[in-house]
mmCIF file of C-alpha atoms in Angstrom:
data_model
loop_
_atom_site.group_PDB
_atom_site.id
_atom_site.type_symbol
_atom_site.label_atom_id
_atom_site.label_comp_id
_atom_site.label_asym_id
_atom_site.label_seq_id
_atom_site.Cartn_x
_atom_site.Cartn_y
_atom_site.Cartn_z
ATOM 1 C CA UNK A 22 -241.614 0.462 -78.560
ATOM 2 C CA UNK A 23 -240.353 -0.154 -82.095
ATOM 3 C CA UNK A 24 -242.207 2.884 -83.439
ATOM 4 C CA UNK A 25 -240.744 5.129 -80.748
ATOM 5 C CA UNK A 26 -237.244 3.790 -81.377
ATOM 6 C CA UNK A 27 -237.531 4.229 -85.146
ATOM 7 C CA UNK A 28 -238.855 7.762 -84.667
ATOM 8 C CA UNK A 29 -236.003 8.701 -82.330
ATOM 9 C CA UNK A 30 -233.415 7.337 -84.779
ATOM 10 C CA UNK A 31 -234.955 9.023 -87.824
ATOM 11 C CA UNK A 32 -235.162 12.357 -85.978
ATOM 12 C CA UNK A 33 -231.545 12.046 -84.819
ATOM 13 C CA UNK A 34 -232.435 12.067 -81.119
ATOM 14 C CA UNK A 35 -230.244 9.046 -80.387
ATOM 15 C CA UNK A 36 -228.025 6.471 -82.069
ATOM 16 C CA UNK A 37 -227.783 2.704 -81.841
ATOM 17 C CA UNK A 38 -224.348 3.050 -80.260
ATOM 18 C CA UNK A 39 -225.641 5.382 -77.571
ATOM 19 C CA UNK A 40 -228.547 3.063 -76.789
ATOM 20 C CA UNK A 41 -226.256 0.037 -76.611
ATOM 21 C CA UNK A 42 -223.905 1.814 -74.214
ATOM 22 C CA UNK A 43 -226.800 2.924 -72.008
ATOM 23 C CA UNK A 44 -228.189 -0.621 -71.926
ATOM 24 C CA UNK A 45 -224.738 -1.893 -70.981
ATOM 25 C CA UNK A 46 -224.603 0.487 -68.017
ATOM 26 C CA UNK A 47 -228.194 0.457 -66.782
ATOM 27 C CA UNK A 48 -230.076 -2.338 -68.531
ATOM 28 C CA UNK A 49 -229.601 -5.205 -66.149
ATOM 29 C CA UNK A 50 -231.785 -8.275 -65.836
ATOM 30 C CA UNK A 51 -235.191 -7.602 -64.363
ATOM 31 C CA UNK A 52 -235.480 -4.089 -65.787
ATOM 32 C CA UNK A 53 -238.695 -3.722 -67.744
ATOM 33 C CA UNK A 54 -238.313 -3.372 -71.516
ATOM 34 C CA UNK A 55 -234.591 -4.062 -71.740
ATOM 35 C CA UNK A 56 -234.941 -7.420 -73.491
ATOM 36 C CA UNK A 57 -237.223 -5.940 -76.144
ATOM 37 C CA UNK A 58 -234.924 -2.947 -76.617
ATOM 38 C CA UNK A 59 -231.877 -5.223 -76.972
ATOM 39 C CA UNK A 60 -233.721 -7.301 -79.584
ATOM 40 C CA UNK A 61 -234.693 -4.186 -81.538
ATOM 41 C CA UNK A 62 -231.123 -2.885 -81.493
ATOM 42 C CA UNK A 63 -229.806 -6.230 -82.783
ATOM 43 C CA UNK A 64 -232.404 -6.159 -85.565
ATOM 44 C CA UNK A 65 -231.434 -2.626 -86.551
ATOM 45 C CA UNK A 66 -227.719 -3.379 -86.417
ATOM 46 C CA UNK A 67 -228.360 -6.317 -88.747
ATOM 47 C CA UNK A 68 -229.309 -3.814 -91.417
ATOM 48 C CA UNK A 69 -233.021 -3.192 -90.990
ATOM 49 C CA UNK A 70 -233.680 0.441 -91.752
ATOM 50 C CA UNK A 71 -236.110 2.123 -89.393
ATOM 51 C CA UNK A 72 -239.603 2.787 -90.609
ATOM 52 C CA UNK A 73 -240.732 6.369 -90.778
ATOM 53 C CA UNK A 74 -244.253 6.032 -89.427
ATOM 54 C CA UNK A 75 -246.455 3.957 -87.146
ATOM 55 C CA UNK A 76 -248.506 3.034 -90.240
ATOM 56 C CA UNK A 77 -245.426 1.413 -91.813
ATOM 57 C CA UNK A 78 -244.818 -0.525 -88.580
ATOM 58 C CA UNK A 79 -248.408 -1.766 -88.557
ATOM 59 C CA UNK A 80 -248.235 -2.821 -92.203
ATOM 60 C CA UNK A 81 -245.032 -4.808 -91.567
ATOM 61 C CA UNK A 82 -246.626 -6.461 -88.529
ATOM 62 C CA UNK A 83 -249.723 -7.325 -90.540
ATOM 63 C CA UNK A 84 -247.695 -8.867 -93.368
ATOM 64 C CA UNK A 85 -245.707 -10.960 -90.881
ATOM 65 C CA UNK A 86 -248.889 -12.111 -89.099
ATOM 66 C CA UNK A 87 -250.160 -13.443 -92.415
ATOM 67 C CA UNK A 88 -246.986 -15.400 -93.138
ATOM 68 C CA UNK A 89 -245.150 -13.007 -95.441
ATOM 69 C CA UNK A 90 -241.445 -12.297 -94.990
ATOM 70 C CA UNK A 91 -240.608 -8.842 -93.724
ATOM 71 C CA UNK A 92 -240.167 -6.355 -96.563
ATOM 72 C CA UNK A 93 -237.086 -4.181 -96.920
ATOM 73 C CA UNK A 94 -237.744 -0.852 -95.237
ATOM 74 C CA UNK A 95 -236.917 2.476 -96.880
ATOM 75 C CA UNK A 96 -235.628 0.765 -100.012
ATOM 76 C CA UNK A 97 -233.739 3.063 -102.388
ATOM 77 C CA UNK A 98 -234.083 2.710 -106.148
ATOM 78 C CA UNK A 99 -231.614 4.485 -108.445
ATOM 79 C CA UNK A 100 -233.438 6.357 -111.197
ATOM 80 C CA UNK A 101 -232.019 6.900 -114.694
ATOM 81 C CA UNK A 102 -231.377 10.603 -114.038
ATOM 82 C CA UNK A 103 -229.146 9.792 -111.067
ATOM 83 C CA UNK A 104 -231.710 10.637 -108.410
ATOM 84 C CA UNK A 105 -233.025 8.125 -105.889
ATOM 85 C CA UNK A 106 -236.606 7.128 -105.138
ATOM 86 C CA UNK A 107 -237.251 5.676 -101.703
ATOM 87 C CA UNK A 108 -240.032 3.141 -101.217
ATOM 88 C CA UNK A 109 -241.491 2.715 -97.720
ATOM 89 C CA UNK A 110 -241.555 -1.101 -97.872
ATOM 90 C CA UNK A 111 -240.283 -3.267 -100.709
ATOM 91 C CA UNK A 112 -239.703 -6.743 -102.028
ATOM 92 C CA UNK A 113 -236.914 -5.739 -104.441
ATOM 93 C CA UNK A 114 -236.512 -9.201 -105.966
ATOM 94 C CA UNK A 115 -240.134 -8.934 -107.162
ATOM 95 C CA UNK A 116 -240.050 -5.206 -108.013
ATOM 96 C CA UNK A 117 -242.921 -4.751 -105.567
ATOM 97 C CA UNK A 118 -243.207 -1.660 -103.409
ATOM 98 C CA UNK A 119 -245.661 -0.782 -100.667
ATOM 99 C CA UNK A 120 -246.363 2.811 -99.742
ATOM 100 C CA UNK A 121 -247.913 3.738 -96.395
ATOM 101 C CA UNK A 122 -250.008 6.809 -97.106
ATOM 102 C CA UNK A 123 -250.674 8.658 -93.884
ATOM 103 C CA UNK A 124 -252.375 12.041 -93.986
ATOM 104 C CA UNK A 125 -249.399 13.920 -92.580
ATOM 105 C CA UNK A 126 -247.020 13.245 -95.493
ATOM 106 C CA UNK A 127 -249.455 12.775 -98.363
ATOM 107 C CA UNK A 128 -252.141 15.411 -97.911
ATOM 108 C CA UNK A 129 -250.950 18.484 -99.788
ATOM 109 C CA UNK A 130 -251.325 19.068 -103.513
ATOM 110 C CA UNK A 131 -247.561 19.192 -104.068
ATOM 111 C CA UNK A 132 -247.093 15.969 -102.028
ATOM 112 C CA UNK A 133 -249.781 14.261 -104.087
ATOM 113 C CA UNK A 134 -248.201 15.350 -107.374
ATOM 114 C CA UNK A 135 -244.682 14.417 -106.262
ATOM 115 C CA UNK A 136 -245.878 10.953 -105.179
ATOM 116 C CA UNK A 137 -247.528 10.353 -108.564
ATOM 117 C CA UNK A 138 -244.447 11.446 -110.519
ATOM 118 C CA UNK A 139 -242.246 9.163 -108.406
ATOM 119 C CA UNK A 140 -244.683 6.245 -108.843
ATOM 120 C CA UNK A 141 -244.671 6.742 -112.611
ATOM 121 C CA UNK A 142 -240.879 6.795 -112.730
ATOM 122 C CA UNK A 143 -240.745 3.569 -110.710
ATOM 123 C CA UNK A 144 -243.382 1.972 -112.962
ATOM 124 C CA UNK A 145 -241.207 2.795 -115.974
ATOM 125 C CA UNK A 146 -238.499 0.655 -114.327
ATOM 126 C CA UNK A 147 -240.919 -2.246 -113.848
ATOM 127 C CA UNK A 148 -241.947 -1.604 -110.236
ATOM 128 C CA UNK A 149 -245.496 -2.140 -109.007
ATOM 129 C CA UNK A 150 -246.554 0.053 -106.082
ATOM 130 C CA UNK A 151 -249.338 -0.800 -103.693
ATOM 131 C CA UNK A 152 -250.662 2.047 -101.578
ATOM 132 C CA UNK A 153 -252.285 1.540 -98.184
ATOM 133 C CA UNK A 154 -253.717 3.897 -95.576
ATOM 134 C CA UNK A 155 -254.882 3.416 -91.987
ATOM 135 C CA UNK A 156 -258.347 2.233 -93.053
ATOM 136 C CA UNK A 157 -256.765 -0.609 -95.042
ATOM 137 C CA UNK A 158 -255.411 -2.171 -91.840
ATOM 138 C CA UNK A 159 -258.966 -3.319 -91.112
ATOM 139 C CA UNK A 160 -258.743 -5.512 -94.227
ATOM 140 C CA UNK A 161 -255.758 -7.496 -92.875
ATOM 141 C CA UNK A 162 -256.120 -10.747 -94.803
ATOM 142 C CA UNK A 163 -257.167 -8.933 -98.003
ATOM 143 C CA UNK A 164 -254.088 -6.712 -97.868
ATOM 144 C CA UNK A 165 -251.836 -9.727 -97.312
ATOM 145 C CA UNK A 166 -253.519 -11.569 -100.203
ATOM 146 C CA UNK A 167 -252.919 -8.597 -102.516
ATOM 147 C CA UNK A 168 -249.245 -8.549 -101.590
ATOM 148 C CA UNK A 169 -248.925 -12.341 -101.958
ATOM 149 C CA UNK A 170 -250.551 -12.200 -105.392
ATOM 150 C CA UNK A 171 -247.989 -9.722 -106.635
ATOM 151 C CA UNK A 172 -245.041 -11.329 -104.845
ATOM 152 C CA UNK A 173 -245.801 -14.642 -106.506
ATOM 153 C CA UNK A 174 -245.895 -13.276 -110.046
ATOM 154 C CA UNK A 175 -243.047 -13.796 -112.463
ATOM 155 C CA UNK A 176 -240.808 -10.747 -112.885
ATOM 156 C CA UNK A 177 -238.892 -9.944 -116.013
#
């Protein structure tokens, strides 16, 4: 359900306020899914940005399953030229970013080049980016260990 909710919010199909009002009117006890939806709305209202893909959701779930704290979603980094680079998942205190590379958004030549330029600009600011695709989800513990190894390093 979280992926569907995030998708609807990112696409502008609904708002948290609209969902809360609808739950208030029609989401009584005993109605399937209302508890989960209420919990997701509370989490989003607490400042968690929605993910932008099911792959990002799965990566967050995998990190949590292996004992890591949830990363910041859609973290924005100000670049020296005044532009902003957005990282899918981040541990900003460790300058560690995680990119979820699905085929839809990362398959064209211009997408590939743009991603590399952005990664280089972030690296110049001290960020380390890890990149994962769907196949990497099969390596659950290995992925978590890679993230832990970089999270535990000294920054600065």
